[in-house]
PDB file of C-alpha atoms in Angstrom:
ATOM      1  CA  UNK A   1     -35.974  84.180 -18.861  1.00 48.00           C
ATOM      2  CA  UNK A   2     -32.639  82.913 -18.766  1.00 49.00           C
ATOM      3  CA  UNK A   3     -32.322  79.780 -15.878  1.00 52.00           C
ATOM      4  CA  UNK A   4     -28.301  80.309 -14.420  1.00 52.00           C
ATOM      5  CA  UNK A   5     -28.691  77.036 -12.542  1.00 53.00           C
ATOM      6  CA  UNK A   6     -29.302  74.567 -15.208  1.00 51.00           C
ATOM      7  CA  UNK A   7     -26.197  73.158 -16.500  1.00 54.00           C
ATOM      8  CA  UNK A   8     -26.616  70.466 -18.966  1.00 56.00           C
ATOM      9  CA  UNK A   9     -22.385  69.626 -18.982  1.00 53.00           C
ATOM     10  CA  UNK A  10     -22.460  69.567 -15.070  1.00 56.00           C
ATOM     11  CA  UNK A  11     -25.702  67.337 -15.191  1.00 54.00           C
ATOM     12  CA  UNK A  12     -23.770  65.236 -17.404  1.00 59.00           C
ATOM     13  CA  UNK A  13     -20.549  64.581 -15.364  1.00 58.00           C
ATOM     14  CA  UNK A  14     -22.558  63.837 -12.507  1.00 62.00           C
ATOM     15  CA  UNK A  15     -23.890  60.842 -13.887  1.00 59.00           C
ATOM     16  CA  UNK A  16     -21.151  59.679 -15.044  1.00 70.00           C
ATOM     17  CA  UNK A  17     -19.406  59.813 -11.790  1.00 67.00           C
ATOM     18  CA  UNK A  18     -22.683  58.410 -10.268  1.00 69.00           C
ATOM     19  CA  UNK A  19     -22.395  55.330 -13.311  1.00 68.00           C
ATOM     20  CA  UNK A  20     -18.871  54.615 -12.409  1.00 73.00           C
ATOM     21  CA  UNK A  21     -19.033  54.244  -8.876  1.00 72.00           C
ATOM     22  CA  UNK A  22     -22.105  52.112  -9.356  1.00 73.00           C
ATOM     23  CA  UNK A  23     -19.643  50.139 -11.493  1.00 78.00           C
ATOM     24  CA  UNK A  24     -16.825  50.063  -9.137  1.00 77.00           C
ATOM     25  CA  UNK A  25     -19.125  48.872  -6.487  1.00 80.00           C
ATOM     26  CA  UNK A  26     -21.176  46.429  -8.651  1.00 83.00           C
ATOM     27  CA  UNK A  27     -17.379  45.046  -9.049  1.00 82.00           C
ATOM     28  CA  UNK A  28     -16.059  44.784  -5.289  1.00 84.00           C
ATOM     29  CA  UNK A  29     -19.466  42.788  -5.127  1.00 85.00           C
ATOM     30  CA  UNK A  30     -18.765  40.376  -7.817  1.00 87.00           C
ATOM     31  CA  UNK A  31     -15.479  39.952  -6.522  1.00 87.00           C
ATOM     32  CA  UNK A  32     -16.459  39.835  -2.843  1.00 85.00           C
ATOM     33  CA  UNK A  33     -19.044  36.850  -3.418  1.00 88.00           C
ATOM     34  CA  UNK A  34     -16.572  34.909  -5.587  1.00 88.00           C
ATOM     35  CA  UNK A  35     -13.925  35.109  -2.964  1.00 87.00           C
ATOM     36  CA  UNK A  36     -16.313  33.860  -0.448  1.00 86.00           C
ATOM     37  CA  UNK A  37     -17.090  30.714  -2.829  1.00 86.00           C
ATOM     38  CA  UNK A  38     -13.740  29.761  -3.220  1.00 87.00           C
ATOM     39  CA  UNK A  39     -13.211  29.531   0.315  1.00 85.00           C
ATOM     40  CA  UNK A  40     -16.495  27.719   0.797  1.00 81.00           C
ATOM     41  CA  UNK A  41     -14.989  24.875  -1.599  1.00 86.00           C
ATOM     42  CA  UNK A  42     -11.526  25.308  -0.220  1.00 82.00           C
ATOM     43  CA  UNK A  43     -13.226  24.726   3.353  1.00 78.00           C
ATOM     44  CA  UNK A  44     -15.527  21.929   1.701  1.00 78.00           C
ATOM     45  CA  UNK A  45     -12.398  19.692   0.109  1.00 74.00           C
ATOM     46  CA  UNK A  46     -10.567  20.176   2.993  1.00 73.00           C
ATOM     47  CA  UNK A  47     -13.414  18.850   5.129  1.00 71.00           C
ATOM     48  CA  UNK A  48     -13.633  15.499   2.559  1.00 69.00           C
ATOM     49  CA  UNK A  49     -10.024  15.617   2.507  1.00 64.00           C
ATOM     50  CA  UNK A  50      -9.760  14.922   6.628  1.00 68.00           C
ATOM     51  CA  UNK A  51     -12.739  13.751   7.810  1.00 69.00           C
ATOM     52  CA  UNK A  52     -14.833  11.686   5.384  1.00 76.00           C
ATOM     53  CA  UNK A  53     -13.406   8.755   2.896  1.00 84.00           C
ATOM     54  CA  UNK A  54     -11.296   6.933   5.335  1.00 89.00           C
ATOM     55  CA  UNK A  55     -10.170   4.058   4.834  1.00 92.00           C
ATOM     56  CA  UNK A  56     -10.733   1.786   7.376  1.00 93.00           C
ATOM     57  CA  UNK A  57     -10.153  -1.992   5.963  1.00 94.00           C
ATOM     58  CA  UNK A  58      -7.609  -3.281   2.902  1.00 95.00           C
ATOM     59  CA  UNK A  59      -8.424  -6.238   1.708  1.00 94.00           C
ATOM     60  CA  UNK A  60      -6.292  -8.122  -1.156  1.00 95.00           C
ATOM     61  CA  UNK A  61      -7.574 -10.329  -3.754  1.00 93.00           C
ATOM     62  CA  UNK A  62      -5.921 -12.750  -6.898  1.00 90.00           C
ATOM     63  CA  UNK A  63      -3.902 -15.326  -7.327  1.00 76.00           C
ATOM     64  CA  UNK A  64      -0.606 -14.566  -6.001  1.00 83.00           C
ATOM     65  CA  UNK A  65       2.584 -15.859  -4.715  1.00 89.00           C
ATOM     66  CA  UNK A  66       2.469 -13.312  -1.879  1.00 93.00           C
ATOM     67  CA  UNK A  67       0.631 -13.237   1.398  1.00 93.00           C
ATOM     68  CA  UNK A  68      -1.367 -10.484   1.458  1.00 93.00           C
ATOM     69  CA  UNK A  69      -0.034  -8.778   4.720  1.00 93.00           C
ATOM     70  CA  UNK A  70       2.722  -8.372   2.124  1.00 94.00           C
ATOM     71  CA  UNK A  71       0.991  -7.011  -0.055  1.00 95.00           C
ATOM     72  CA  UNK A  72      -0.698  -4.661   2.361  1.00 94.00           C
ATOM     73  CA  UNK A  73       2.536  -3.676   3.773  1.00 94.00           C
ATOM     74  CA  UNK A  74       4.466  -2.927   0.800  1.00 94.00           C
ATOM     75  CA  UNK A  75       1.279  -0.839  -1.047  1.00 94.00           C
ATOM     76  CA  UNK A  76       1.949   2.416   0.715  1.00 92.00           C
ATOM     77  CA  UNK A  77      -1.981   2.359   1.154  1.00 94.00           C
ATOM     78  CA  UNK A  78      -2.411   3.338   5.409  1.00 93.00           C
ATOM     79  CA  UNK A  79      -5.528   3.454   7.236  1.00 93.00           C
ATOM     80  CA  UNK A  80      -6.688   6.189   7.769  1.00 90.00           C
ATOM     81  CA  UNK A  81      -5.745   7.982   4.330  1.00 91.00           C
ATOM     82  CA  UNK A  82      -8.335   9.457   2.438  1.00 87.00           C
ATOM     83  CA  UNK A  83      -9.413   7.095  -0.483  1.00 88.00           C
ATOM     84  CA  UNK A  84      -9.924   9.445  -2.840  1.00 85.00           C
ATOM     85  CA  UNK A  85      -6.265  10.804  -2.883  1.00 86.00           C
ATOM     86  CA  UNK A  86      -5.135   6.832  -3.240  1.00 91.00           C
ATOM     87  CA  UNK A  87      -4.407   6.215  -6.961  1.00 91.00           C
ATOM     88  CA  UNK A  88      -4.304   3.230  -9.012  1.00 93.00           C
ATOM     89  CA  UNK A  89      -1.415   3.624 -10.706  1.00 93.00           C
ATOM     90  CA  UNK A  90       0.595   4.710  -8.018  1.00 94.00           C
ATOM     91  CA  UNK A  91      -0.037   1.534  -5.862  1.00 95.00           C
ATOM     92  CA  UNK A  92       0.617  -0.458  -8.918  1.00 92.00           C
ATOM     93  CA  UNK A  93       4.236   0.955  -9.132  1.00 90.00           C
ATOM     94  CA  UNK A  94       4.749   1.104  -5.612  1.00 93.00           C
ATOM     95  CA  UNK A  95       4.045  -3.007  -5.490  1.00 93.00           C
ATOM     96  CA  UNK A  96       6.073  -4.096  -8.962  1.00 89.00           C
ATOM     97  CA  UNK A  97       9.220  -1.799  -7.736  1.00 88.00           C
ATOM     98  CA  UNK A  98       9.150  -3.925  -4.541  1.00 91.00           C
ATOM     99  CA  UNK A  99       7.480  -7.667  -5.193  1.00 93.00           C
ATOM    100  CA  UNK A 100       8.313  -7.960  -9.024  1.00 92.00           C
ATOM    101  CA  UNK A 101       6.239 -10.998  -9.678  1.00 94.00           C
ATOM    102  CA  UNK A 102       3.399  -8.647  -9.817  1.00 93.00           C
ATOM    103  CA  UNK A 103       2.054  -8.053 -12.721  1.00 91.00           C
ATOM    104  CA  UNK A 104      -1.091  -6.430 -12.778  1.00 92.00           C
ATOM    105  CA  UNK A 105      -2.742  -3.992  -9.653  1.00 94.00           C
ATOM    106  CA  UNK A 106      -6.879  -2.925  -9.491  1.00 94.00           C
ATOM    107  CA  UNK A 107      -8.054  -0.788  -7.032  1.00 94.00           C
ATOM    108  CA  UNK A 108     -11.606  -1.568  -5.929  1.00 94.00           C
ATOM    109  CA  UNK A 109     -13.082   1.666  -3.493  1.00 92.00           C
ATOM    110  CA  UNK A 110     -15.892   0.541  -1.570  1.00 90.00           C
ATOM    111  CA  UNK A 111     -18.838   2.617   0.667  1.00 85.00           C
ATOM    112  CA  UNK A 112     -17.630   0.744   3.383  1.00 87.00           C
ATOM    113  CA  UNK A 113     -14.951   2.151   4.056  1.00 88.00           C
ATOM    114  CA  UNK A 114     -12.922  -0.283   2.832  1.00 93.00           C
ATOM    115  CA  UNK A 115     -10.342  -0.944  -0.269  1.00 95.00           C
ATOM    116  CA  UNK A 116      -9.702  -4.542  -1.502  1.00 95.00           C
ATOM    117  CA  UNK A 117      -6.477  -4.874  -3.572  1.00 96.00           C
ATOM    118  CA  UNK A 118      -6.810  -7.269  -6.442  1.00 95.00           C
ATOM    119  CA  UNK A 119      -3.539  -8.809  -8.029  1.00 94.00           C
ATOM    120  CA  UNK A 120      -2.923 -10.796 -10.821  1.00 93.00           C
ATOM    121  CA  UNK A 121       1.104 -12.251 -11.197  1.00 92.00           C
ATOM    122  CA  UNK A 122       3.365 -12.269 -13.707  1.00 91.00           C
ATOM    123  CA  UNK A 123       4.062 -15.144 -15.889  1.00 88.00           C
ATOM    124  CA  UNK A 124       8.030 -15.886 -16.108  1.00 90.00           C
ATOM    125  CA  UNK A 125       8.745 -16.459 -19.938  1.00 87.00           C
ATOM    126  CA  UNK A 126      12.202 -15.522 -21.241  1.00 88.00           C
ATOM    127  CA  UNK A 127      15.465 -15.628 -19.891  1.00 91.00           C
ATOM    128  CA  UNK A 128      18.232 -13.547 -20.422  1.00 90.00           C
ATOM    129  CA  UNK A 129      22.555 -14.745 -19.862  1.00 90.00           C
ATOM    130  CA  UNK A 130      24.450 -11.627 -18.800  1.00 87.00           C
ATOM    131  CA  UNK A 131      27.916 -11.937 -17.387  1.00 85.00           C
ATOM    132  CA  UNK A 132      27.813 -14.651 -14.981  1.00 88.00           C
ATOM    133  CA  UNK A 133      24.274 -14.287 -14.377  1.00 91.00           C
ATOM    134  CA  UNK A 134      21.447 -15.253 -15.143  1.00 93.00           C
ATOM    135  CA  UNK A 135      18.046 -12.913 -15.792  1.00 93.00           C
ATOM    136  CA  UNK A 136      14.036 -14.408 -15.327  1.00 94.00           C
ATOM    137  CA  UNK A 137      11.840 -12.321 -17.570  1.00 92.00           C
ATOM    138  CA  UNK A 138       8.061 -12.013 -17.561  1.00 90.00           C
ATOM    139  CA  UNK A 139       6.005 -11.539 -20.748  1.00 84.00           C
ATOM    140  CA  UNK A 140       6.124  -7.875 -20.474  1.00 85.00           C
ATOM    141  CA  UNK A 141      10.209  -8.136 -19.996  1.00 87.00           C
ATOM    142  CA  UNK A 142      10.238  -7.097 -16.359  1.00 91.00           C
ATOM    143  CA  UNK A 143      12.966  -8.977 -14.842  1.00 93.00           C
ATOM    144  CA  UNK A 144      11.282 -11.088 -11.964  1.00 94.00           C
ATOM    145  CA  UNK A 145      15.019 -12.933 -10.053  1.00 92.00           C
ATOM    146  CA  UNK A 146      18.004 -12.995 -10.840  1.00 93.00           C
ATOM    147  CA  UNK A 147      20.447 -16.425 -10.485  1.00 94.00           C
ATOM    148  CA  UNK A 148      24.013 -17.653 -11.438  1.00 93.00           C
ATOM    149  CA  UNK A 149      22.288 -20.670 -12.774  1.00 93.00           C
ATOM    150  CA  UNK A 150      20.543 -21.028 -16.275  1.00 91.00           C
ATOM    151  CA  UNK A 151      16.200 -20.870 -15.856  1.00 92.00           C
ATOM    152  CA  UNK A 152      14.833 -24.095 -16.799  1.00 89.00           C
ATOM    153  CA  UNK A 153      11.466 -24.066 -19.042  1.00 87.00           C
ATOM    154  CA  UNK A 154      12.131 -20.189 -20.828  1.00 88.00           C
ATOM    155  CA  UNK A 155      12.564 -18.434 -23.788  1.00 84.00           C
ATOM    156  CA  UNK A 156      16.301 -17.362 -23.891  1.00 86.00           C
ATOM    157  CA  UNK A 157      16.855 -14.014 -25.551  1.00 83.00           C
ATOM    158  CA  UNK A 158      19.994 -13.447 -27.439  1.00 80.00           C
ATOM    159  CA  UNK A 159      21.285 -10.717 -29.275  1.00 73.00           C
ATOM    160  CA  UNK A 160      19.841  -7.783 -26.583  1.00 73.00           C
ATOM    161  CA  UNK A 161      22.516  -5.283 -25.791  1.00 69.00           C
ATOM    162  CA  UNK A 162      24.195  -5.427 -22.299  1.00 68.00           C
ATOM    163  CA  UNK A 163      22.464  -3.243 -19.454  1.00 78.00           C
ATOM    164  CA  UNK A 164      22.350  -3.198 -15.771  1.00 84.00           C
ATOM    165  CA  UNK A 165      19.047  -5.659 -15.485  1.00 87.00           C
ATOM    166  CA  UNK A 166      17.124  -4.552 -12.405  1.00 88.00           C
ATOM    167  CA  UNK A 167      14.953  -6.802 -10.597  1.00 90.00           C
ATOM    168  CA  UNK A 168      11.307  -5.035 -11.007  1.00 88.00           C
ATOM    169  CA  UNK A 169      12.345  -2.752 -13.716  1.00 87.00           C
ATOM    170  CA  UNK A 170      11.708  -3.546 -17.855  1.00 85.00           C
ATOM    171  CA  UNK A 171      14.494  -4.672 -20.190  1.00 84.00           C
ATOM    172  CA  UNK A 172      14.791  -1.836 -22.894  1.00 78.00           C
ATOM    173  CA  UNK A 173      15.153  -2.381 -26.161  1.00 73.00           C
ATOM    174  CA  UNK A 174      16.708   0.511 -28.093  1.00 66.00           C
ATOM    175  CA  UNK A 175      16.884  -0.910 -31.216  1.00 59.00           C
ATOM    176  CA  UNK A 176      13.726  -0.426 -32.956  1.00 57.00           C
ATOM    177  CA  UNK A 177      13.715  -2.921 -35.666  1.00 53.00           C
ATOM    178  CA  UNK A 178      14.105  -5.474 -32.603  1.00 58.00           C
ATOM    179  CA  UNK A 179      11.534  -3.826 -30.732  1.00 58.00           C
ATOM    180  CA  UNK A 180       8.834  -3.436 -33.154  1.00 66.00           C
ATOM    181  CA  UNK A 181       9.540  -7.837 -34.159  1.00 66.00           C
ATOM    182  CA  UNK A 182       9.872  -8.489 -30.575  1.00 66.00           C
ATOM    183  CA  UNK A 183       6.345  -6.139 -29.858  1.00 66.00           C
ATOM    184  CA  UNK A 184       4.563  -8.246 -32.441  1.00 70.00           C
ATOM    185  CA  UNK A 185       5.466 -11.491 -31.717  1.00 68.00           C
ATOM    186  CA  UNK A 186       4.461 -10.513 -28.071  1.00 66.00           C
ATOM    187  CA  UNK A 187       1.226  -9.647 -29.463  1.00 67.00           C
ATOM    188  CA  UNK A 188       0.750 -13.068 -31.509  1.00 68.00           C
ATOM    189  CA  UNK A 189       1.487 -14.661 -28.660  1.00 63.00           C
ATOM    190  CA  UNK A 190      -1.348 -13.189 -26.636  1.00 62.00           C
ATOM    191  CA  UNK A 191      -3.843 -13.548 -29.361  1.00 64.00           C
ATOM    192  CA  UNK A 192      -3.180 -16.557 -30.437  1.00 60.00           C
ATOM    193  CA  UNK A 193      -3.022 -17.537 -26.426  1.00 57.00           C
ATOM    194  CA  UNK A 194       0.083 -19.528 -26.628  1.00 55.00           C
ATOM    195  CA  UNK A 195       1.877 -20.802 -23.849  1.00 58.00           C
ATOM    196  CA  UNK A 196       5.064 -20.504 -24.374  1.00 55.00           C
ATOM    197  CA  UNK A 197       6.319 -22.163 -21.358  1.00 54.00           C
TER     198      UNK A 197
END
């Protein structure tokens, strides 16, 4: 006898609307717990961010012609920022733009709470004539004073083309034959650990 209520095709829709709604939900979960995990780690960096890695003590280190509460006030280092947003490099510009006899900036981070600065200075070696003036130069070419008298006890550099020489800022070199001699010799220098003074 012939059964009117079975229906294979209808059977066959219905799971497929039952499948993709198990699908659709299956994805509002997925979606649902990854939303929640970013804004547990959102919540958790912000928490590091403002409450934990203070710092609470800068300390400076090195052989330097500058005190250190000039050094710590011309770092841009605060207490109170968070240490782990306080970058290396950054501090190292910061400090050559504004006391140019600094050559060299490492940040130590400490579990105390505390940062230490350490500085090594720049070495004057070369001089440059410009005008009226007169340019110090450290090994790396980073013009360290300026003076309308000649430096005594330097390496004066001739043939460089005129620029505006900033105090803190490198000489550039745009020739590149020059550069590339003038890079080497630099580098025999420091090998060879001559002092050229």
């Amino acid at each position: 006898m012939y059964n009117s209520s079975y229906n294979p095709g209808r059977q066959s829709m219905s799971k497929t609307r039952s499948d993709r709604k198990k699908r659709k939900q299956r994805k509002r979960r997925i979606i649902l717990w990854l939303f929640t995990f970013f804004v547990f780690i959102v919540a958790l960096a912000v928490l590091f961010l403002t409450c934990f890695f203070k710092i609470k003590v800068i300390k400076v280190s090195g052989v330097t012609r500058y005190s250190s509460e000039q050094i710590v006030e011309n770092c841009g280092i605060k207490i109170d920022d968070n240490m782990l947003l306080v970058l290396q490099n950054n501090v190292k510009k910061t400090l050559s733009a504004k006391l140019p006899y600094i050559d060299d900036v490492k940040l130590i981070k400490k579990l105390d709470s505390s940062i230490e600065i350490r500085v090594t200075d720049a070495k004057a070696a070369y001089s440059i004539e410009s005008g009226n003036n007169y340019y110090l130069l450290s090994e790396k070419l980073v013009v360290l004073e300026t003076s309308t008298n000649p430096f005594e006890n330097t390496v004066q550099l001739r043939g460089l083309e005129e620029q505006n020489y900033i105090v803190g800022s490198a000489v550039k070199i745009s020739n590149t034959s020059l550069n590339e001699t003038f890079s080497k010799l630099l580098s025999l220098i420091e090998e060879n650990e001559i002092d050229i003074n």
